[in-house]
Structures are given as C-alpha cells and as structure tokens.
Amino acid sequence: MHPAPSALRRAAAAATIALLATAVGCAPQPDDKASGGSSSSAGTTCAKGKLATQTSGKLTIATDEPAYEPWFKDDKPANGEGFESAVAYAVAKQLGYDRGAVVWQSVPFNKAFAPGVKTFDFDINQVSISAERKKAVDFSSGYYDVRQAVVALKGSKAAKATGIADLKSLKLGAQVGTTSLNYISDVVKPSQEAAAFSKNDQAISALKNGQVDAIVVDLPTAFYVTAAQVTNAKIVGQFENQSGTPEQFGLVLDKGSDLTSCVTSAVDALRKDGTLAKLEKQWLSDAVDAPVLK
C-alpha cells in the first residue's frame, strides 16, 4: 500500500522543516557574551560594561603582593593611588566599568604570565612585553616605556661604576623572571652568576646586607628604593634599550582572550588623549634622567 499524495506532501514538508531546524541549530548564533571578541567590529564586541569578563558586570584585575611603590601606594591596589593602580582604573573606565565594578586579585608575578588558564581579566604588574612571554599569554599595547637601572650602596665599588665593564666583576641580583635579571645575563654578562630572588624586597634586603654588590630594577623602582627603602643607596645608572623599540610594560591577558583587542584599544585611547602621560607625570615624576651605562 502506498501513501496518498497529500500524505507524501505532508511528510516532505515535515522533513524540510526538520532539516531547516537542524541547520539553524548548527549554525553560529549571535552570542550576547561575544562582546570582547578580538577580531570583529569593535562597536559590538567592546560594548562598554558588557564584556565577557570572569564575572558578569565586574572587571577582575590582578597584581602581585606586596604591591610596591611607586606603582601602588600603601600596598593597596584598590585605592587608585600609584601609577599602575591609576592606570588600571583608567582602563576600567574606558571599558565601561566604574571603581565599584573592579575586583582586585593577588597573583604572584611569575604566575601572571605562566602558561595556563587565568582567573583574572587582566594583570598589571610591571610585566615587560616579550616574544617569549607572548607564547603563553596575550598582552595589551604598552602602557609605559621603561629602562632598567642599577642600584648600589653609596661608597661601594659598585657605586663608582660608570659603564657596563665596571659591573662585570660584581655580584649582581634581581627578581627572578624579570627583564632586570635578563639585563644582567644578556647585557652585563658578569663573571659570576647573578643572584635571583623571588621578590624584589628580598633583592633589596640582600643589597642592604651586603649579599650582593648591586641590584637591577626598573628605573622608577630604583628611585623609590633609594628614596625610601635604602637611603644609603644610589642609582648607579640606567641601561640603554637593547633594541629599536623601547621596552614596555603591558597588561597581561589569557592567551587568546576575547578581551585583548578591547583592552588594547582602551590603552591606546589613554595614550592618545594624554591620560597615560598625565598619570606618569603625577606618579613617576622622580623617574628623570639618570646616567646611562654603556
């Protein structure tokens, strides 16, 4: 027995509808959480206050603990004082999040750019942008151009150095995983292995105690160390940048993060409108010229 023509038509129509439903179900669908995507229109993907953040409606920002001056003040990242705290809130505002929507999280320096899924939306912690680190994480565009500097106790042999050659025989130290440590090994190339410390405060203590002859830190930190932490120390000098482009600190994001392009656009806007320069002048005004070590 064969189905009647009308039954065949009904069956065909039903099959067509089923196929269309399946096709629609498998096709890419608009996603409200797609805001913050890295490649599509910024008008829709970077909708202010509606990014695909760790917590809806909140922006989670990470940094190390303790949070050092002049980058943060009083070891309180959330107070908005210090260069990086101020930059973080300025970026948050550009993204559409007011101070009440910002959540701070403590993440060790090395862990911030280590491989693995992140628990923050972005990290701000004097992390230099590098090709090697980009293998594991994303970076925003640079928010600060930085140079590395040498700090030594006044009256010491290290304090009398006027060039890189004078540093080669010294015991130097820096925080592990930093550009500062790289400058010791790649630029100074000392005759004895550099001391690597897990925290900057450990390097500073080693300098105070005479365990190292000098330490290498970024220039603004060097000014703070000599002004407030080791008052009998001096800035011996700063290194020249080792490439055609300056070393820059960037905001760290998860590898392939949907937020990367949005955060980069925010940083670029703050550079273009003069906000970054204003904040640098306000919080890092002491980081002026220091002797250049060649």
mmCIF file of C-alpha atoms in Angstrom:
data_model
loop_
_atom_site.group_PDB
_atom_site.id
_atom_site.type_symbol
_atom_site.label_atom_id
_atom_site.label_comp_id
_atom_site.label_asym_id
_atom_site.label_seq_id
_atom_site.Cartn_x
_atom_site.Cartn_y
_atom_site.Cartn_z
ATOM 1 C CA MET A 1 0.000 0.000 0.000
ATOM 2 C CA HIS A 2 1.367 3.407 -0.961
ATOM 3 C CA PRO A 3 0.780 6.659 0.939
ATOM 4 C CA ALA A 4 -1.656 9.110 -0.577
ATOM 5 C CA PRO A 5 -0.133 12.150 -2.397
ATOM 6 C CA SER A 6 -1.335 14.506 0.339
ATOM 7 C CA ALA A 7 0.380 12.349 2.971
ATOM 8 C CA LEU A 8 3.572 12.423 0.936
ATOM 9 C CA ARG A 9 3.414 16.203 0.713
ATOM 10 C CA ARG A 10 2.893 16.477 4.472
ATOM 11 C CA ALA A 11 5.809 14.130 5.146
ATOM 12 C CA ALA A 12 8.084 16.063 2.777
ATOM 13 C CA ALA A 13 7.142 19.348 4.391
ATOM 14 C CA ALA A 14 7.815 17.956 7.849
ATOM 15 C CA ALA A 15 11.206 16.634 6.757
ATOM 16 C CA THR A 16 12.098 20.021 5.253
ATOM 17 C CA ILE A 17 11.166 21.814 8.473
ATOM 18 C CA ALA A 18 13.214 19.324 10.493
ATOM 19 C CA LEU A 19 16.224 19.842 8.247
ATOM 20 C CA LEU A 20 15.939 23.623 8.499
ATOM 21 C CA ALA A 21 15.692 23.427 12.273
ATOM 22 C CA THR A 22 18.803 21.249 12.369
ATOM 23 C CA ALA A 23 20.689 23.632 10.112
ATOM 24 C CA VAL A 24 19.753 26.626 12.254
ATOM 25 C CA GLY A 25 20.759 24.764 15.391
ATOM 26 C CA CYS A 26 24.206 24.005 13.969
ATOM 27 C CA ALA A 27 24.882 27.453 12.534
ATOM 28 C CA PRO A 28 26.836 30.092 14.507
ATOM 29 C CA GLN A 29 24.369 32.017 16.625
ATOM 30 C CA PRO A 30 24.586 35.571 17.977
ATOM 31 C CA ASP A 31 26.016 35.434 21.476
ATOM 32 C CA ASP A 32 25.460 38.209 23.996
ATOM 33 C CA LYS A 33 28.699 37.148 25.671
ATOM 34 C CA ALA A 34 30.651 37.644 22.459
ATOM 35 C CA SER A 35 31.361 41.239 23.451
ATOM 36 C CA GLY A 36 35.084 41.497 23.921
ATOM 37 C CA GLY A 37 35.885 39.372 20.876
ATOM 38 C CA SER A 38 39.271 40.009 19.344
ATOM 39 C CA SER A 39 38.557 40.435 15.656
ATOM 40 C CA SER A 40 35.011 41.548 14.862
ATOM 41 C CA SER A 41 33.534 45.026 14.956
ATOM 42 C CA ALA A 42 34.650 46.978 17.998
ATOM 43 C CA GLY A 43 31.238 48.618 18.142
ATOM 44 C CA THR A 44 29.602 45.350 19.161
ATOM 45 C CA THR A 45 32.443 43.343 20.656
ATOM 46 C CA CYS A 46 33.682 46.005 23.064
ATOM 47 C CA ALA A 47 30.316 47.247 24.313
ATOM 48 C CA LYS A 48 31.083 49.235 27.455
ATOM 49 C CA GLY A 49 30.438 47.366 30.673
ATOM 50 C CA LYS A 50 29.240 44.286 28.806
ATOM 51 C CA LEU A 51 32.438 42.387 28.085
ATOM 52 C CA ALA A 52 32.803 38.640 28.510
ATOM 53 C CA THR A 53 34.613 39.037 31.840
ATOM 54 C CA GLN A 54 35.352 36.463 34.542
ATOM 55 C CA THR A 55 32.311 37.712 36.465
ATOM 56 C CA SER A 56 29.455 39.324 34.579
ATOM 57 C CA GLY A 57 29.311 43.055 35.240
ATOM 58 C CA LYS A 58 32.681 43.034 37.037
ATOM 59 C CA LEU A 59 36.279 43.516 35.900
ATOM 60 C CA THR A 60 38.834 41.358 37.731
ATOM 61 C CA ILE A 61 42.321 42.901 37.833
ATOM 62 C CA ALA A 62 45.325 41.098 39.291
ATOM 63 C CA THR A 63 48.691 42.178 40.674
ATOM 64 C CA ASP A 64 51.375 40.805 42.965
ATOM 65 C CA GLU A 65 51.509 41.060 46.763
ATOM 66 C CA PRO A 66 53.063 43.134 48.179
ATOM 67 C CA ALA A 67 52.294 45.864 45.653
ATOM 68 C CA TYR A 68 55.302 48.175 45.572
ATOM 69 C CA GLU A 69 55.534 51.940 45.243
ATOM 70 C CA PRO A 70 55.581 53.959 43.051
ATOM 71 C CA TRP A 71 53.345 51.556 41.117
ATOM 72 C CA PHE A 72 50.904 51.251 44.024
ATOM 73 C CA LYS A 73 50.656 53.125 47.293
ATOM 74 C CA ASP A 74 50.493 51.690 50.817
ATOM 75 C CA ASP A 75 50.326 48.157 49.359
ATOM 76 C CA LYS A 76 46.652 48.781 48.496
ATOM 77 C CA PRO A 77 45.973 48.312 44.761
ATOM 78 C CA ALA A 78 42.304 49.201 45.194
ATOM 79 C CA ASN A 79 42.924 52.751 46.455
ATOM 80 C CA GLY A 80 43.606 54.193 42.998
ATOM 81 C CA GLU A 81 46.934 55.655 44.091
ATOM 82 C CA GLY A 82 50.248 54.866 42.435
ATOM 83 C CA PHE A 83 50.853 54.732 38.692
ATOM 84 C CA GLU A 84 49.608 51.214 37.957
ATOM 85 C CA SER A 85 46.575 51.459 40.209
ATOM 86 C CA ALA A 86 45.615 54.704 38.477
ATOM 87 C CA VAL A 87 46.214 53.176 35.030
ATOM 88 C CA ALA A 88 44.128 50.116 35.930
ATOM 89 C CA TYR A 89 41.149 52.261 36.905
ATOM 90 C CA ALA A 90 41.584 54.436 33.803
ATOM 91 C CA VAL A 91 41.498 51.325 31.604
ATOM 92 C CA ALA A 92 38.473 50.022 33.522
ATOM 93 C CA LYS A 93 36.663 53.319 32.912
ATOM 94 C CA GLN A 94 37.442 53.141 29.194
ATOM 95 C CA LEU A 95 35.938 49.644 29.171
ATOM 96 C CA GLY A 96 32.796 50.862 30.917
ATOM 97 C CA TYR A 97 33.464 49.678 34.493
ATOM 98 C CA ASP A 98 33.414 52.136 37.372
ATOM 99 C CA ARG A 99 35.519 51.673 40.510
ATOM 100 C CA GLY A 100 32.741 49.766 42.256
ATOM 101 C CA ALA A 101 32.784 47.160 39.477
ATOM 102 C CA VAL A 102 36.535 46.476 39.768
ATOM 103 C CA VAL A 103 37.622 43.416 41.759
ATOM 104 C CA TRP A 104 41.292 43.074 42.714
ATOM 105 C CA GLN A 105 43.035 39.718 42.932
ATOM 106 C CA SER A 106 46.502 38.747 44.189
ATOM 107 C CA VAL A 107 48.594 36.769 41.679
ATOM 108 C CA PRO A 108 52.372 36.168 42.007
ATOM 109 C CA PHE A 109 54.486 37.906 39.357
ATOM 110 C CA ASN A 110 55.712 34.755 37.590
ATOM 111 C CA LYS A 111 52.310 33.090 37.630
ATOM 112 C CA ALA A 112 50.714 36.023 35.818
ATOM 113 C CA PHE A 113 52.421 35.174 32.531
ATOM 114 C CA ALA A 114 52.924 31.427 33.012
ATOM 115 C CA PRO A 115 51.003 29.028 30.725
ATOM 116 C CA GLY A 116 47.528 28.084 31.891
ATOM 117 C CA VAL A 117 44.012 29.453 32.229
ATOM 118 C CA LYS A 118 43.838 32.749 34.108
ATOM 119 C CA THR A 119 41.468 33.694 36.914
ATOM 120 C CA PHE A 120 41.696 37.418 36.081
ATOM 121 C CA ASP A 121 40.592 39.607 33.184
ATOM 122 C CA PHE A 122 43.959 41.341 33.065
ATOM 123 C CA ASP A 123 47.055 41.619 35.238
ATOM 124 C CA ILE A 124 49.038 44.822 35.814
ATOM 125 C CA ASN A 125 52.417 44.265 37.483
ATOM 126 C CA GLN A 126 55.343 45.784 35.577
ATOM 127 C CA VAL A 127 55.387 42.871 33.156
ATOM 128 C CA SER A 128 57.542 43.613 30.125
ATOM 129 C CA ILE A 129 56.144 42.593 26.757
ATOM 130 C CA SER A 130 58.306 39.972 25.066
ATOM 131 C CA ALA A 131 58.017 37.458 22.249
ATOM 132 C CA GLU A 132 58.772 34.616 24.656
ATOM 133 C CA ARG A 133 56.002 35.593 27.062
ATOM 134 C CA LYS A 134 53.570 36.044 24.179
ATOM 135 C CA LYS A 135 53.788 32.295 23.604
ATOM 136 C CA ALA A 136 51.859 31.765 26.846
ATOM 137 C CA VAL A 137 49.738 34.907 27.269
ATOM 138 C CA ASP A 138 48.312 37.905 25.433
ATOM 139 C CA PHE A 139 49.457 41.466 26.062
ATOM 140 C CA SER A 140 47.785 44.802 25.555
ATOM 141 C CA SER A 141 49.748 47.533 23.846
ATOM 142 C CA GLY A 142 52.354 49.104 26.135
ATOM 143 C CA TYR A 143 51.233 51.497 28.834
ATOM 144 C CA TYR A 144 54.728 52.516 29.992
ATOM 145 C CA ASP A 145 58.146 52.799 28.321
ATOM 146 C CA VAL A 146 60.775 51.638 30.785
ATOM 147 C CA ARG A 147 64.514 51.373 31.290
ATOM 148 C CA GLN A 148 66.416 49.175 33.714
ATOM 149 C CA ALA A 149 68.717 50.686 36.346
ATOM 150 C CA VAL A 150 71.486 49.616 38.733
ATOM 151 C CA VAL A 151 71.275 50.407 42.465
ATOM 152 C CA ALA A 152 74.246 50.081 44.843
ATOM 153 C CA LEU A 153 75.190 51.231 48.338
ATOM 154 C CA LYS A 154 76.890 54.607 48.469
ATOM 155 C CA GLY A 155 80.663 54.387 48.774
ATOM 156 C CA SER A 156 80.836 50.824 47.433
ATOM 157 C CA LYS A 157 82.861 49.703 44.437
ATOM 158 C CA ALA A 158 79.628 49.195 42.510
ATOM 159 C CA ALA A 159 78.543 52.772 43.207
ATOM 160 C CA LYS A 160 81.624 54.031 41.352
ATOM 161 C CA ALA A 161 80.766 52.185 38.121
ATOM 162 C CA THR A 162 80.455 54.401 35.071
ATOM 163 C CA GLY A 163 79.971 51.738 32.424
ATOM 164 C CA ILE A 164 78.946 48.131 31.855
ATOM 165 C CA ALA A 165 82.563 46.935 32.010
ATOM 166 C CA ASP A 166 82.764 48.133 35.633
ATOM 167 C CA LEU A 167 79.886 45.816 36.571
ATOM 168 C CA LYS A 168 81.273 42.581 35.149
ATOM 169 C CA SER A 169 83.243 41.533 38.239
ATOM 170 C CA LEU A 170 80.409 42.319 40.673
ATOM 171 C CA LYS A 171 77.811 40.104 42.333
ATOM 172 C CA LEU A 172 74.524 41.397 40.920
ATOM 173 C CA GLY A 173 70.973 40.454 41.820
ATOM 174 C CA ALA A 174 67.418 40.864 40.550
ATOM 175 C CA GLN A 175 63.961 39.347 40.831
ATOM 176 C CA VAL A 176 63.546 36.031 39.042
ATOM 177 C CA GLY A 177 61.643 36.040 35.760
ATOM 178 C CA THR A 178 62.186 39.752 35.155
ATOM 179 C CA THR A 179 63.743 41.799 32.386
ATOM 180 C CA SER A 180 66.049 43.124 35.116
ATOM 181 C CA LEU A 181 67.585 39.667 35.526
ATOM 182 C CA ASN A 182 67.825 39.296 31.751
ATOM 183 C CA TYR A 183 69.802 42.531 31.532
ATOM 184 C CA ILE A 184 72.354 41.133 33.964
ATOM 185 C CA SER A 185 72.875 37.927 31.974
ATOM 186 C CA ASP A 186 72.488 39.333 28.459
ATOM 187 C CA VAL A 187 73.939 42.845 28.725
ATOM 188 C CA VAL A 188 76.346 42.894 31.675
ATOM 189 C CA LYS A 189 77.417 39.241 31.311
ATOM 190 C CA PRO A 190 79.130 39.208 34.726
ATOM 191 C CA SER A 191 81.919 36.822 35.631
ATOM 192 C CA GLN A 192 79.855 35.341 38.467
ATOM 193 C CA GLU A 193 76.292 34.088 38.321
ATOM 194 C CA ALA A 194 73.631 36.604 39.246
ATOM 195 C CA ALA A 195 71.542 36.114 42.378
ATOM 196 C CA ALA A 196 67.861 35.551 41.542
ATOM 197 C CA PHE A 197 65.240 36.436 44.162
ATOM 198 C CA SER A 198 61.567 35.505 44.197
ATOM 199 C CA LYS A 199 60.585 39.012 45.348
ATOM 200 C CA ASN A 200 62.053 42.476 44.904
ATOM 201 C CA ASP A 201 62.069 43.026 48.673
ATOM 202 C CA GLN A 202 64.380 40.007 49.013
ATOM 203 C CA ALA A 203 66.771 41.559 46.495
ATOM 204 C CA ILE A 204 66.652 44.834 48.424
ATOM 205 C CA SER A 205 67.406 43.035 51.695
ATOM 206 C CA ALA A 206 70.347 41.278 50.041
ATOM 207 C CA LEU A 207 71.690 44.665 48.958
ATOM 208 C CA LYS A 208 71.326 46.043 52.484
ATOM 209 C CA ASN A 209 73.069 43.011 53.972
ATOM 210 C CA GLY A 210 75.948 43.025 51.509
ATOM 211 C CA GLN A 211 74.986 39.702 49.924
ATOM 212 C CA VAL A 212 75.099 41.359 46.512
ATOM 213 C CA ASP A 213 77.078 44.351 45.290
ATOM 214 C CA ALA A 214 74.195 45.845 43.347
ATOM 215 C CA ILE A 215 70.682 45.078 42.159
ATOM 216 C CA VAL A 216 68.929 45.773 38.884
ATOM 217 C CA VAL A 217 65.356 47.091 38.870
ATOM 218 C CA ASP A 218 63.294 49.293 36.573
ATOM 219 C CA LEU A 219 64.131 52.996 36.839
ATOM 220 C CA PRO A 220 61.043 54.242 38.752
ATOM 221 C CA THR A 221 61.517 51.450 41.294
ATOM 222 C CA ALA A 222 65.178 52.443 41.598
ATOM 223 C CA PHE A 223 64.163 55.974 42.537
ATOM 224 C CA TYR A 224 61.777 54.670 45.175
ATOM 225 C CA VAL A 225 64.338 52.207 46.572
ATOM 226 C CA THR A 226 66.945 54.941 47.032
ATOM 227 C CA ALA A 227 64.475 57.487 48.377
ATOM 228 C CA ALA A 228 62.533 55.368 50.837
ATOM 229 C CA GLN A 229 63.820 51.826 51.258
ATOM 230 C CA VAL A 230 67.629 52.003 51.230
ATOM 231 C CA THR A 231 68.506 55.627 51.862
ATOM 232 C CA ASN A 232 72.239 54.892 51.861
ATOM 233 C CA ALA A 233 71.978 53.596 48.290
ATOM 234 C CA LYS A 234 72.237 55.427 44.965
ATOM 235 C CA ILE A 235 71.256 54.905 41.349
ATOM 236 C CA VAL A 236 74.485 53.992 39.596
ATOM 237 C CA GLY A 237 72.929 54.440 36.173
ATOM 238 C CA GLN A 238 70.432 53.155 33.656
ATOM 239 C CA PHE A 239 70.872 50.839 30.686
ATOM 240 C CA GLU A 240 70.143 51.824 27.121
ATOM 241 C CA ASN A 241 67.302 49.958 25.452
ATOM 242 C CA GLN A 242 68.688 46.960 23.617
ATOM 243 C CA SER A 243 66.516 47.115 20.509
ATOM 244 C CA GLY A 244 64.995 49.627 18.142
ATOM 245 C CA THR A 245 61.774 49.717 20.146
ATOM 246 C CA PRO A 246 61.626 50.602 23.836
ATOM 247 C CA GLU A 247 60.928 48.015 26.493
ATOM 248 C CA GLN A 248 57.302 48.403 27.510
ATOM 249 C CA PHE A 249 55.072 47.169 30.294
ATOM 250 C CA GLY A 250 51.808 45.661 29.056
ATOM 251 C CA LEU A 251 48.627 44.380 30.628
ATOM 252 C CA VAL A 252 48.621 40.556 30.719
ATOM 253 C CA LEU A 253 45.608 38.587 29.499
ATOM 254 C CA ASP A 254 44.801 34.925 29.000
ATOM 255 C CA LYS A 255 46.136 33.505 25.738
ATOM 256 C CA GLY A 256 43.543 34.127 23.032
ATOM 257 C CA SER A 257 41.383 36.205 25.371
ATOM 258 C CA ASP A 258 38.287 37.798 23.848
ATOM 259 C CA LEU A 259 39.210 40.915 25.813
ATOM 260 C CA THR A 260 42.656 41.510 24.316
ATOM 261 C CA SER A 261 41.603 43.828 21.492
ATOM 262 C CA CYS A 262 39.233 45.761 23.776
ATOM 263 C CA VAL A 263 41.883 46.290 26.464
ATOM 264 C CA THR A 264 44.443 47.275 23.820
ATOM 265 C CA SER A 265 42.012 49.812 22.369
ATOM 266 C CA ALA A 266 41.494 51.229 25.862
ATOM 267 C CA VAL A 267 45.249 51.592 26.458
ATOM 268 C CA ASP A 268 45.715 53.171 23.028
ATOM 269 C CA ALA A 269 42.938 55.681 23.759
ATOM 270 C CA LEU A 270 44.567 56.626 27.081
ATOM 271 C CA ARG A 271 47.897 57.164 25.357
ATOM 272 C CA LYS A 272 46.306 59.216 22.577
ATOM 273 C CA ASP A 273 44.315 61.530 24.861
ATOM 274 C CA GLY A 274 47.295 62.171 27.144
ATOM 275 C CA THR A 275 45.986 60.289 30.180
ATOM 276 C CA LEU A 276 48.990 57.960 30.412
ATOM 277 C CA ALA A 277 51.427 60.875 30.181
ATOM 278 C CA LYS A 278 49.477 62.748 32.863
ATOM 279 C CA LEU A 279 49.489 59.765 35.221
ATOM 280 C CA GLU A 280 53.189 59.158 34.564
ATOM 281 C CA LYS A 281 53.961 62.769 35.458
ATOM 282 C CA GLN A 282 51.808 62.529 38.589
ATOM 283 C CA TRP A 283 53.162 59.262 39.976
ATOM 284 C CA LEU A 284 56.567 58.760 38.349
ATOM 285 C CA SER A 285 57.854 62.326 38.212
ATOM 286 C CA ASP A 286 61.051 61.316 40.041
ATOM 287 C CA ALA A 287 61.990 58.927 37.236
ATOM 288 C CA VAL A 288 64.005 61.520 35.369
ATOM 289 C CA ASP A 289 67.352 61.203 33.659
ATOM 290 C CA ALA A 290 69.972 59.030 35.317
ATOM 291 C CA PRO A 291 73.484 58.369 33.987
ATOM 292 C CA VAL A 292 73.467 55.940 31.045
ATOM 293 C CA LEU A 293 75.729 52.903 31.417
ATOM 294 C CA LYS A 294 77.459 51.966 28.160
#
